[in-house]
Short mmCIF file of C-alpha atoms and ligand atoms in Angstrom, two decimals:
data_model
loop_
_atom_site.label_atom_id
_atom_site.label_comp_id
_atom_site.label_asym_id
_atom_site.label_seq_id
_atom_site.Cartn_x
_atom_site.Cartn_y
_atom_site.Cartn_z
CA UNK A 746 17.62 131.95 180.39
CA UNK A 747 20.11 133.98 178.38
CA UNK A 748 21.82 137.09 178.99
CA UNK A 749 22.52 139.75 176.41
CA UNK A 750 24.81 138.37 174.50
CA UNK A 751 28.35 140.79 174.27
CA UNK A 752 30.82 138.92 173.07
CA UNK A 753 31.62 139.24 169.17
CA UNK A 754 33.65 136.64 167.21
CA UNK A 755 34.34 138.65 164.47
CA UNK A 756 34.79 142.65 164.75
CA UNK A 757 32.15 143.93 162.34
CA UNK A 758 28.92 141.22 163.48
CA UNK A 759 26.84 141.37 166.56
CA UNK A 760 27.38 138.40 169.13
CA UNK A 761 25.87 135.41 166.99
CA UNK A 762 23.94 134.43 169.17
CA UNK A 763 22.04 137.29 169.11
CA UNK A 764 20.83 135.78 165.42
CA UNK A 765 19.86 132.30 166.71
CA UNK A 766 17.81 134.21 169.05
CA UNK A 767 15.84 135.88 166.32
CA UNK A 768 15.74 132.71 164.66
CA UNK A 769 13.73 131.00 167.32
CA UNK A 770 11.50 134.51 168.06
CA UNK A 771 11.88 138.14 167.45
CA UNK A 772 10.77 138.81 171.46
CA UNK A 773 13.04 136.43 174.03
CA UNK A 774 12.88 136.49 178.00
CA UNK A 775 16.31 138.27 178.74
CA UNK A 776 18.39 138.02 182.01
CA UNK A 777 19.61 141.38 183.26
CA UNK A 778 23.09 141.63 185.32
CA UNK A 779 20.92 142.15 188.42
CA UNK A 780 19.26 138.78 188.10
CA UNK A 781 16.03 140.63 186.95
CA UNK A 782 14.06 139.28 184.27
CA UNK A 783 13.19 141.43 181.36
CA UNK A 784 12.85 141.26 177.50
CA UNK A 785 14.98 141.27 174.41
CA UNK A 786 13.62 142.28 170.96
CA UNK A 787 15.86 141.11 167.76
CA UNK A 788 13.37 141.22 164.75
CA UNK A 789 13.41 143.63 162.63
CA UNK A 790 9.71 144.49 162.73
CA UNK A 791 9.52 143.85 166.90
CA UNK A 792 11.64 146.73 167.01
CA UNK A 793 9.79 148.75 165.10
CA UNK A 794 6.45 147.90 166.62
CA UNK A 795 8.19 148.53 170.43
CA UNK A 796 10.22 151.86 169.25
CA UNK A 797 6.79 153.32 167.96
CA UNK A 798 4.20 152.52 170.53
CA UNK A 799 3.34 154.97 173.11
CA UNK A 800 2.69 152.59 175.88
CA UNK A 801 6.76 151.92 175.56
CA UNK A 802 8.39 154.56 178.03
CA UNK A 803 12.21 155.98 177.63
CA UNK A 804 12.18 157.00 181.38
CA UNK A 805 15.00 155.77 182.83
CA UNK A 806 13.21 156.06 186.82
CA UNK A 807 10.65 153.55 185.15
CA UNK A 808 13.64 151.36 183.94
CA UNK A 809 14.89 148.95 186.67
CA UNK A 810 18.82 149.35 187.06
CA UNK A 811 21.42 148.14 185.80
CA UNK A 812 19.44 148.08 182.40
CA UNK A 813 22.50 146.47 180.66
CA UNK A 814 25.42 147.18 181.79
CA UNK A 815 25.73 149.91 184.66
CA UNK A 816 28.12 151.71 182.01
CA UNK A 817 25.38 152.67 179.51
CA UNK A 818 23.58 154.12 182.61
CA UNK A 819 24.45 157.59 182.32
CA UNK A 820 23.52 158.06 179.15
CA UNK A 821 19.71 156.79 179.95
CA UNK A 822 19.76 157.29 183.29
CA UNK A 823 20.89 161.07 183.82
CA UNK A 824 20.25 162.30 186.72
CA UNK A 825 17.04 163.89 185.61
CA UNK A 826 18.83 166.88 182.79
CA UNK A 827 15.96 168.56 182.15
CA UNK A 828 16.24 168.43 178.15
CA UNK A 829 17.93 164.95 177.89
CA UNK A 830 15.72 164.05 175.30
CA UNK A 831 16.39 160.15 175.93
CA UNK A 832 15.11 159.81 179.15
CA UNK A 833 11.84 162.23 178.57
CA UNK A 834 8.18 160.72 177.21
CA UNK A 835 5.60 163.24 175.57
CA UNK A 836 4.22 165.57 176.26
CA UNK A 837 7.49 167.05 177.57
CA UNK A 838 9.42 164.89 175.07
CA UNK A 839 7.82 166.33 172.27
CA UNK A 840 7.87 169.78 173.42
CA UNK A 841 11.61 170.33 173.42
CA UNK A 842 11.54 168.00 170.95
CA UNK A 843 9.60 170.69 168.83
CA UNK A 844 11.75 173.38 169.36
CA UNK A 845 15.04 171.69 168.39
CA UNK A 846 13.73 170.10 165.09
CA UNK A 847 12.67 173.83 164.81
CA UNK A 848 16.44 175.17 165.08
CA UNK A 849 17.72 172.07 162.84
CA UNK A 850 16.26 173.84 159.93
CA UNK A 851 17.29 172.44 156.44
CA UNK A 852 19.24 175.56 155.88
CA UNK A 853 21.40 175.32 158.78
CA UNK A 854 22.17 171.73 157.59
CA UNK A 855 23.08 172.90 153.91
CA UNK A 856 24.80 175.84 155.06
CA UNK A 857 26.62 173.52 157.52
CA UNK A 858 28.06 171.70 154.00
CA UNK A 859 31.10 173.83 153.41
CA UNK A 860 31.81 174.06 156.55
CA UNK A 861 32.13 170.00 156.76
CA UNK A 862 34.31 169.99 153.32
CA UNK A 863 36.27 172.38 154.66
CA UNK A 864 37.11 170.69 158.10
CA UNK A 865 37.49 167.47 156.72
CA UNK A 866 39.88 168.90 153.74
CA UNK A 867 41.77 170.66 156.72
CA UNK A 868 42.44 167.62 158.45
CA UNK A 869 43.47 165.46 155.28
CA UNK A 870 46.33 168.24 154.99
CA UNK A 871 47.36 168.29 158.49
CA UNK A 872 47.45 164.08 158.18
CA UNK A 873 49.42 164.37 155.21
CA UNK A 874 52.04 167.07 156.18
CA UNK A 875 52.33 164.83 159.98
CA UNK A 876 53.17 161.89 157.53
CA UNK A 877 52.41 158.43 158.34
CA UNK A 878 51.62 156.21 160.13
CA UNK A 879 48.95 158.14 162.02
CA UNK A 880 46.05 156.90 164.35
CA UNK A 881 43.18 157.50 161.88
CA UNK A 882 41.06 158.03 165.48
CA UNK A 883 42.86 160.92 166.99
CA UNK A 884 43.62 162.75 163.61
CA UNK A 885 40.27 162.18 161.63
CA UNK A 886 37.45 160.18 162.97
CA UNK A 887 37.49 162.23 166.14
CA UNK A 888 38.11 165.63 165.46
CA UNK A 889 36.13 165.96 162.12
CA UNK A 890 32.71 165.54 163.93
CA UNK A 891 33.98 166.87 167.02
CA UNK A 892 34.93 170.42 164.92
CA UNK A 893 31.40 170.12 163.43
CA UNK A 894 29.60 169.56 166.76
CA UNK A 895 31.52 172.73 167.75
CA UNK A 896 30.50 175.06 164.99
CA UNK A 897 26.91 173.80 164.84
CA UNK A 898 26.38 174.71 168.88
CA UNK A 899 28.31 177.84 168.96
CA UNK A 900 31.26 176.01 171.58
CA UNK A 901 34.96 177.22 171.12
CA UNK A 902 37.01 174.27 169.90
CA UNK A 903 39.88 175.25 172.18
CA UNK A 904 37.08 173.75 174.94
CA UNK A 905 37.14 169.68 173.28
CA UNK A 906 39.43 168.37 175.50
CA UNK A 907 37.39 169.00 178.40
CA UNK A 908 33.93 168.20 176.45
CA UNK A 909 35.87 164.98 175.09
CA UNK A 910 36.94 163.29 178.00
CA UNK A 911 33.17 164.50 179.66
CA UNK A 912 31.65 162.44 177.31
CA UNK A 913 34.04 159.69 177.44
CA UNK A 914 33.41 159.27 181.18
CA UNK A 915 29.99 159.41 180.16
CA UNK A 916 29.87 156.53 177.87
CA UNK A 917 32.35 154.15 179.03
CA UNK A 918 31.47 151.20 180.95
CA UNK A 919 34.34 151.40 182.98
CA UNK A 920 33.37 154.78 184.44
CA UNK A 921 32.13 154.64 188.17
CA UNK A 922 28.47 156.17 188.63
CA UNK A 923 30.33 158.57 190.42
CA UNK A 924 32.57 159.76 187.84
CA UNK A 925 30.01 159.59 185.51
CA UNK A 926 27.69 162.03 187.18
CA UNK A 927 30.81 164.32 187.47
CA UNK A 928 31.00 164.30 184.13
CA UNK A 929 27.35 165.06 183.48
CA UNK A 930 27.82 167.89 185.58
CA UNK A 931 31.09 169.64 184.17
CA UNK A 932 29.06 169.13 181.24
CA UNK A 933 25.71 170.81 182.68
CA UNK A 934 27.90 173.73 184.21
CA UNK A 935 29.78 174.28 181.07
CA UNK A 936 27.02 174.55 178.68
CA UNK A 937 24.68 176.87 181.11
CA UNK A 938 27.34 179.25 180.69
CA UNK A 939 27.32 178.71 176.84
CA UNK A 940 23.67 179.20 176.76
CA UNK A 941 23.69 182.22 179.19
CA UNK A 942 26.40 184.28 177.03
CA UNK A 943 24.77 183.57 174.08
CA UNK A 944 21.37 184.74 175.29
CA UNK A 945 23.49 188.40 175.94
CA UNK A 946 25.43 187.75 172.79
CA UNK A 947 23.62 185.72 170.34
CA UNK A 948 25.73 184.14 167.14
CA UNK A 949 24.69 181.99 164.12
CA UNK A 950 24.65 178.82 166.27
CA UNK A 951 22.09 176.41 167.45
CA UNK A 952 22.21 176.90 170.81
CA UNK A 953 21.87 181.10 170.23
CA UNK A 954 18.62 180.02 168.05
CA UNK A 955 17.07 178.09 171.03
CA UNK A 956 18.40 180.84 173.71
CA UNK A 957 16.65 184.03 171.67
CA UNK A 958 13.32 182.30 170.58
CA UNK A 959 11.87 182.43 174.61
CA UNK A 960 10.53 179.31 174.05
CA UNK A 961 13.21 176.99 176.39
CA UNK A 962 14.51 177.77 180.20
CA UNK A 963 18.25 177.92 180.61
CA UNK A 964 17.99 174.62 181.95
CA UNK A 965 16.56 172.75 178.95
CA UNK A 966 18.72 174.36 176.70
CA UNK A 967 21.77 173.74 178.55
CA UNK A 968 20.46 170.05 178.96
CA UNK A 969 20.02 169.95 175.02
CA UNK A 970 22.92 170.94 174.17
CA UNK A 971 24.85 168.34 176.95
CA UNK A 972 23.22 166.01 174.60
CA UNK A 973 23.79 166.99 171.28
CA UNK A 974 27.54 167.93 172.36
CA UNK A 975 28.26 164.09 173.47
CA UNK A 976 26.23 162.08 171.32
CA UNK A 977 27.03 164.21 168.57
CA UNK A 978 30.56 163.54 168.36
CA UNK A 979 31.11 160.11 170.12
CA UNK A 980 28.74 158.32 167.62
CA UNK A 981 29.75 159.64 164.21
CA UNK A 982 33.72 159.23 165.04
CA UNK A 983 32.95 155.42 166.20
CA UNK A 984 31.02 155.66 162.86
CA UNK A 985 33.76 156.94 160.85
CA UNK A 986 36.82 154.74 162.12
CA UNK A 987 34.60 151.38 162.22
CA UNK A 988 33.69 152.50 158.86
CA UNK A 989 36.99 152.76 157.60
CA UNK A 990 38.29 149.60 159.34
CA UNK A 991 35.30 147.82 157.76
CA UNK A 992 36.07 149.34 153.92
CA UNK A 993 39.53 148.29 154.30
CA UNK A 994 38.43 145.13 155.23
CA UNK A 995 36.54 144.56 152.45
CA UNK A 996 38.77 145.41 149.37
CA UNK A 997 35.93 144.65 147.12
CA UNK A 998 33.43 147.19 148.61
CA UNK A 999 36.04 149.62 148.98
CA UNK A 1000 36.91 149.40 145.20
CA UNK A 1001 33.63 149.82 144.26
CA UNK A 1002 33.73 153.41 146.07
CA UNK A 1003 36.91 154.63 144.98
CA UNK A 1004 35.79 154.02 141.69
CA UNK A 1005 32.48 155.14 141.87
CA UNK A 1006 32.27 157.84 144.22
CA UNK A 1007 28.27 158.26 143.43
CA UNK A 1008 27.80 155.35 145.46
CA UNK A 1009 28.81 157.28 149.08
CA UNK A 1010 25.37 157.86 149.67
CA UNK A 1011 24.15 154.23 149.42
CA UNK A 1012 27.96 153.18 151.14
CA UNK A 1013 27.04 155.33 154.12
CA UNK A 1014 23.34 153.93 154.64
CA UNK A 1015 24.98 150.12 154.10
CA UNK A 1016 27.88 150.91 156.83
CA UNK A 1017 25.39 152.52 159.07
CA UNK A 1018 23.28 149.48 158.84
CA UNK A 1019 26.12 146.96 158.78
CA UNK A 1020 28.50 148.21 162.26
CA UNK A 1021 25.22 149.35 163.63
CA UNK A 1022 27.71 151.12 166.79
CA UNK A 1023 24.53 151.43 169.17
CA UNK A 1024 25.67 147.86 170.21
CA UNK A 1025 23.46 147.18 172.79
CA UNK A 1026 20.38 148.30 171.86
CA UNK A 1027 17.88 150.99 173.53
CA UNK A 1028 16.29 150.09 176.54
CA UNK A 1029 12.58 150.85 176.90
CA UNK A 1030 9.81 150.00 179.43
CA UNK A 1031 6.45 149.21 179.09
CA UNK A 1032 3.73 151.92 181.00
CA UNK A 1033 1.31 149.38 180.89
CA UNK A 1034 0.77 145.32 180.20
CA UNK A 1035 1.90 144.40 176.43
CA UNK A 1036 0.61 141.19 174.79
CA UNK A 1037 3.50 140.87 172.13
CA UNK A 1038 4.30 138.21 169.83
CA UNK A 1039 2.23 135.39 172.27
CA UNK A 1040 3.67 136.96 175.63
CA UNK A 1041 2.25 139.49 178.07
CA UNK A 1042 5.30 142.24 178.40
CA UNK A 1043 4.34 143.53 181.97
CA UNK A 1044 4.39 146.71 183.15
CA UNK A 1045 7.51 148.06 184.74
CA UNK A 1046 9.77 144.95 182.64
CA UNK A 1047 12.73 146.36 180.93
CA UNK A 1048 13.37 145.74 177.29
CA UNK A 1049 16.26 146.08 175.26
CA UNK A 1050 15.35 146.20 171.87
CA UNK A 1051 18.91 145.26 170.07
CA UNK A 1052 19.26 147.38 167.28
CA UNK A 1053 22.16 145.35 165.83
CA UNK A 1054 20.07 142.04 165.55
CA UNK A 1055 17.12 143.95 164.24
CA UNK A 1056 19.20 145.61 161.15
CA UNK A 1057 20.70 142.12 160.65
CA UNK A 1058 17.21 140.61 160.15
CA UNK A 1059 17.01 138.52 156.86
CA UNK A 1060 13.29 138.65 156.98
CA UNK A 1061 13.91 142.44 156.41
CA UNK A 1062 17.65 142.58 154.84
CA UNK A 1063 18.50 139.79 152.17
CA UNK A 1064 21.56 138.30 152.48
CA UNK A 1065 22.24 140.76 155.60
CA UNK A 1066 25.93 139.74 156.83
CA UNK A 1067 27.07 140.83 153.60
CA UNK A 1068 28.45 144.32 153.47
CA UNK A 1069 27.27 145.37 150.05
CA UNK A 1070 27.27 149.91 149.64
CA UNK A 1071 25.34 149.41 146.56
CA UNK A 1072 22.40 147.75 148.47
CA UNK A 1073 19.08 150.03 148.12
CA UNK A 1074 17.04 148.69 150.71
CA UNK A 1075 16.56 151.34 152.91
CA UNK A 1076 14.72 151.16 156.54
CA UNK A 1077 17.63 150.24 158.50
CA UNK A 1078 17.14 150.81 162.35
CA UNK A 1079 20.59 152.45 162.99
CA UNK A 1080 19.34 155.78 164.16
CA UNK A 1081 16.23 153.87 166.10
CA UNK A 1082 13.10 154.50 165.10
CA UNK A 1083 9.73 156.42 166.44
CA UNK A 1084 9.53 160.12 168.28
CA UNK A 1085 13.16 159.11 169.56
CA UNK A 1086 14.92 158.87 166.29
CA UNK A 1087 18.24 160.28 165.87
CA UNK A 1088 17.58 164.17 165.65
CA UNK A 1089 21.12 164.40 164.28
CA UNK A 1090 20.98 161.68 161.32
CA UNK A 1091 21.13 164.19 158.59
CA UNK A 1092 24.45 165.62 159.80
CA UNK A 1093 25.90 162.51 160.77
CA UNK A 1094 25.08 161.14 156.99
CA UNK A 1095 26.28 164.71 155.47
CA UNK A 1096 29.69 163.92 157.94
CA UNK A 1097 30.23 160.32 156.46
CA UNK A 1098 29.14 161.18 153.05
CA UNK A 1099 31.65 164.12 152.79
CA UNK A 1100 34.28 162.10 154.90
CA UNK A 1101 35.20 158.47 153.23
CA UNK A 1102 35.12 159.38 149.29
CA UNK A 1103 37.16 162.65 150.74
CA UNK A 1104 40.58 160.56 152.65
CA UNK A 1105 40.37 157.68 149.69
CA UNK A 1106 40.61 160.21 147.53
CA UNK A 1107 43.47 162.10 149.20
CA UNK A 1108 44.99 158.88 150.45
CA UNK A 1109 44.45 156.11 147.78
CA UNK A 1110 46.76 153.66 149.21
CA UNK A 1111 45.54 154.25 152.32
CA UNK A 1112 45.88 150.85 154.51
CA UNK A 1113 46.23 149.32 158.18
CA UNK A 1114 49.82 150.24 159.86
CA UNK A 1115 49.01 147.04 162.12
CA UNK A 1116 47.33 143.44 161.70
CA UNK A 1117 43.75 143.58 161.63
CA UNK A 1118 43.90 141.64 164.70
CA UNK A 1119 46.11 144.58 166.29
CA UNK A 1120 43.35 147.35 165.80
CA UNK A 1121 41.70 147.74 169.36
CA UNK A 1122 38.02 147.74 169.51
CA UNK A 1123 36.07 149.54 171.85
CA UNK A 1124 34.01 146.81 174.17
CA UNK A 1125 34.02 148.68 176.74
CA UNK A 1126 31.53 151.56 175.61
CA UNK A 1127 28.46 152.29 175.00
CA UNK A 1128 29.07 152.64 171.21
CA UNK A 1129 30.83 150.29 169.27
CA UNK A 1130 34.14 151.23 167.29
CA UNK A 1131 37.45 151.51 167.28
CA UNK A 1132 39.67 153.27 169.96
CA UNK A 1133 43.02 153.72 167.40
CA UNK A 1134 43.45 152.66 163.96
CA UNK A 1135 46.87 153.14 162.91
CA UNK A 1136 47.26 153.83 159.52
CA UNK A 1137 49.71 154.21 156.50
CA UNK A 1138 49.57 155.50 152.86
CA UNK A 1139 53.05 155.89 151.65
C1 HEM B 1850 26.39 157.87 163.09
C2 HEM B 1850 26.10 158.66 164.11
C3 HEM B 1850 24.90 158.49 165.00
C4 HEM B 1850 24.21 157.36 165.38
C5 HEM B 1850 24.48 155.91 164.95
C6 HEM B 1850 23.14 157.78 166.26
C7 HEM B 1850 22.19 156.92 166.82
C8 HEM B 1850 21.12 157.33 167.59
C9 HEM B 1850 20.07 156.46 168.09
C10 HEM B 1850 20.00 154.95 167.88
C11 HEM B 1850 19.19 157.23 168.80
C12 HEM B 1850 17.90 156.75 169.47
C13 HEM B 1850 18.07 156.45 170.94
C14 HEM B 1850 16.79 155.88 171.56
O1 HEM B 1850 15.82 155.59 170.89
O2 HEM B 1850 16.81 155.71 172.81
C15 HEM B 1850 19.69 158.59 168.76
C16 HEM B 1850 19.08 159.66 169.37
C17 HEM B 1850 19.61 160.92 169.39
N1 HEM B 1850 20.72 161.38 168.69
FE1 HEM B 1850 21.89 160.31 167.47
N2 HEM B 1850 23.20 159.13 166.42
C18 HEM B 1850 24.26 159.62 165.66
C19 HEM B 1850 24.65 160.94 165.51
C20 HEM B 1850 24.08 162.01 166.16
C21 HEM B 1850 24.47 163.40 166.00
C22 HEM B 1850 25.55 163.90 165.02
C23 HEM B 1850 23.69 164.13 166.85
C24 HEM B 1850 23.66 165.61 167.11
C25 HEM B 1850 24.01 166.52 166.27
C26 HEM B 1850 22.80 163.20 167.54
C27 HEM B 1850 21.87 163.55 168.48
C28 HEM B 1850 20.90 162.72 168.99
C29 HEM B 1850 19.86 163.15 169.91
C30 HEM B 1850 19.68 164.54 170.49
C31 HEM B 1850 19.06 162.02 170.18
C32 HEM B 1850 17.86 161.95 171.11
C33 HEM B 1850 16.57 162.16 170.33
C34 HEM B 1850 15.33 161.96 171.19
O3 HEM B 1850 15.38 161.26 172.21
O4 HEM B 1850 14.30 162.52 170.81
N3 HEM B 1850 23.07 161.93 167.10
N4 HEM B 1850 20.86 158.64 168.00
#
């Protein structure tokens, strides 16, 4: 009976045997750590078919523990924030649901443009005049969509080392379950504040549009914004340094960029597909008895449906170990799929798109300081990536 598979052979493709899994069935019997027996979904159209039925639940309470690894707990298993939109199932889900996708208008995104250029621009010049080599991590992929995060919720910047490490604690697998509650809590305390001053003093920001509307308690908001804060930031800098660890690792690809900067959009979509950093999947459980693929998926049985395996599918993804950023098939699960899709895609993709054509640009020699070998990946958290990447360009 297998296990999820962790371990990767090469840095930029799932654990392989993740794809002779799919090969023999897109739904396998799955080991948990706790000895439990549970599911694993690899196909590409499993996943889908699990990620958009309503008798799958994201309630963690209904999810036996350890899911996965007792490290990706927290971030499922919170104790009970009202408004972590993870762990919630409709109707509740798709009330607060509502009224976020209501303050993520379009405009907010588009006016949120200049603001991106701007940061990223800023931190290009502050590489450059620091000189090289430089840890890509600490003075790019990090701070660029932590700045972001920042000026989309209305938090002062001066607060990310606190909000930082928080989330850290919160999705490494190395935390204790004490620590990690800590951290939710710091976080919890910190943002009720936010949300309370901006409900005397409201701004431009998201978290002043959901505090003035009337339509969210203190709580929720508060809860919302713990979320958007961490998973906001963590994801799109593992996002950005994988991705530029992977373009420099491909030559080719990354020639095809440089050259034809038109193709960031499809280059983003391809990277976001290919590193897939949600490396072990999303866990759901079933409310009631399944019949899937030839099996009965009982109520109560955890399933992790493996995101990774599912956007490596070559019934879905032709020739899908190759990272190609001119591909145009679309559809990719890297953001999930169903009511608990990534609310936060469209700035993530604005973040990337504005980010790589933006440092090969300023730094066209730009290459590893280190053996690829040498550039430390991060295992040991709940999204894949890179903890440094030491870089030169002179
Ligand atoms: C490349 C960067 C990102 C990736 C790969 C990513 C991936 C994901 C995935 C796979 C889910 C679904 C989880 C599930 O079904 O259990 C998700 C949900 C979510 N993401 Fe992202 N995300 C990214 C960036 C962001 C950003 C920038 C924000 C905030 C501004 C954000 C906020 C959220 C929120 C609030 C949810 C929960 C939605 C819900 O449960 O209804 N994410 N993300």
């Amino acid at each position: 009976m297998p296990s999820l598979p962790v371990e990767r052979i090469t840095p930029f493709d799932p654990p392989p045997e993740l794809a002779q899994l799919r090969a023999t069935s897109p739904l396998t019997r799955l080991r948990y750590p706790d000895g439990h027996l549970g599911w694993l979904v690899t196909g590409y159209h499993m996943a889908r078919q699990v990620l958009s039925d309503p008798r799958f639940s994201a309630r963690s309470q209904l999810k036996r523990a350890p899911t996965v690894r007792p490290g990706i707990e927290p971030f499922y298993r919170a104790p009970a924030l009202p408004g972590w939109l993870v762990d919630m199932d409709a109707p509740e889900h798709t009330r607060i649901r509502r009224q976020l996708a209501k303050a993520f208008t379009a405009h907010r995104m588009r006016s949120l443009r200049p603001r991106i250029e701007a940061i990223v621009s800023d931190r290009l010049t502050a590489m450059g005049e620091a000189g090289d080599p430089a840890d890509l991590v600490e003075s790019f992929a990090l701070p660029v969509p932590s700045l972001v995060i920042c000026e989309l919720l209305g938090v002062p910047y001066t607060e990310r080392t606190t909000f930082q490490r928080d989330s850290a604690t919160l999705f490494s697998l190395e935390a204790t379950a004490e620590q990690a509650v800590r951290a939710m809590a710091d976080l919890e305390a910190f943002l009720t504040d936010l949300t309370a001053s901006k409900r005397r003093r409201p701004g431009e920001d998201l978290v002043s549009t959901l505090a003035t509307d009337g339509e969210l308690t203190t709580a929720e908001i508060a809860g919302v914004a713990a979320l958007l804060l961490s998973a906001g930031h963590e994801t799109t800098a593992n996002s950005l340094g994988l991705g530029v660890f992977a373009l420099l690792s491909h030559p080719d690809q990354l020639a095809r960029l440089t050259a034809e900067p038109g193709l960031a959009d499809t280059a983003v979509e391809e990277l976001l597909r290919y590193l897939t950093i949600f490396h072990f999947g999303v866990p759901r459980t079933p409310l009631e008895d399944v019949p899937l693929a030839g099996e009965v998926v009982r109520a109560g049985e955890a399933v992790t449906v493996s995101l990774p395996a599912a956007n490596r599918d070559p019934q879905r993804f032709a020739g899908p170990d190759l990272l190609d950023i001119g591909r145009r098939q679309g559809g990719h699960l890297a953001f999930g799929h169903g009511v608990h899709q990534c609310i936060g895609q469209n700035l993530a993709r604005a973040e990337m798109r504005i980010a790589f054509p933006a440092l090969f640009q300023r730094f066209p020699s730009l290459r590893l300081a280190v053996s690829p070998e040498q550039v430390p990946l991060g295992r040991d958290n709940g999204f894949y990536g890179v903890h440094r990447l030491p870089v030169r360009w002179s």
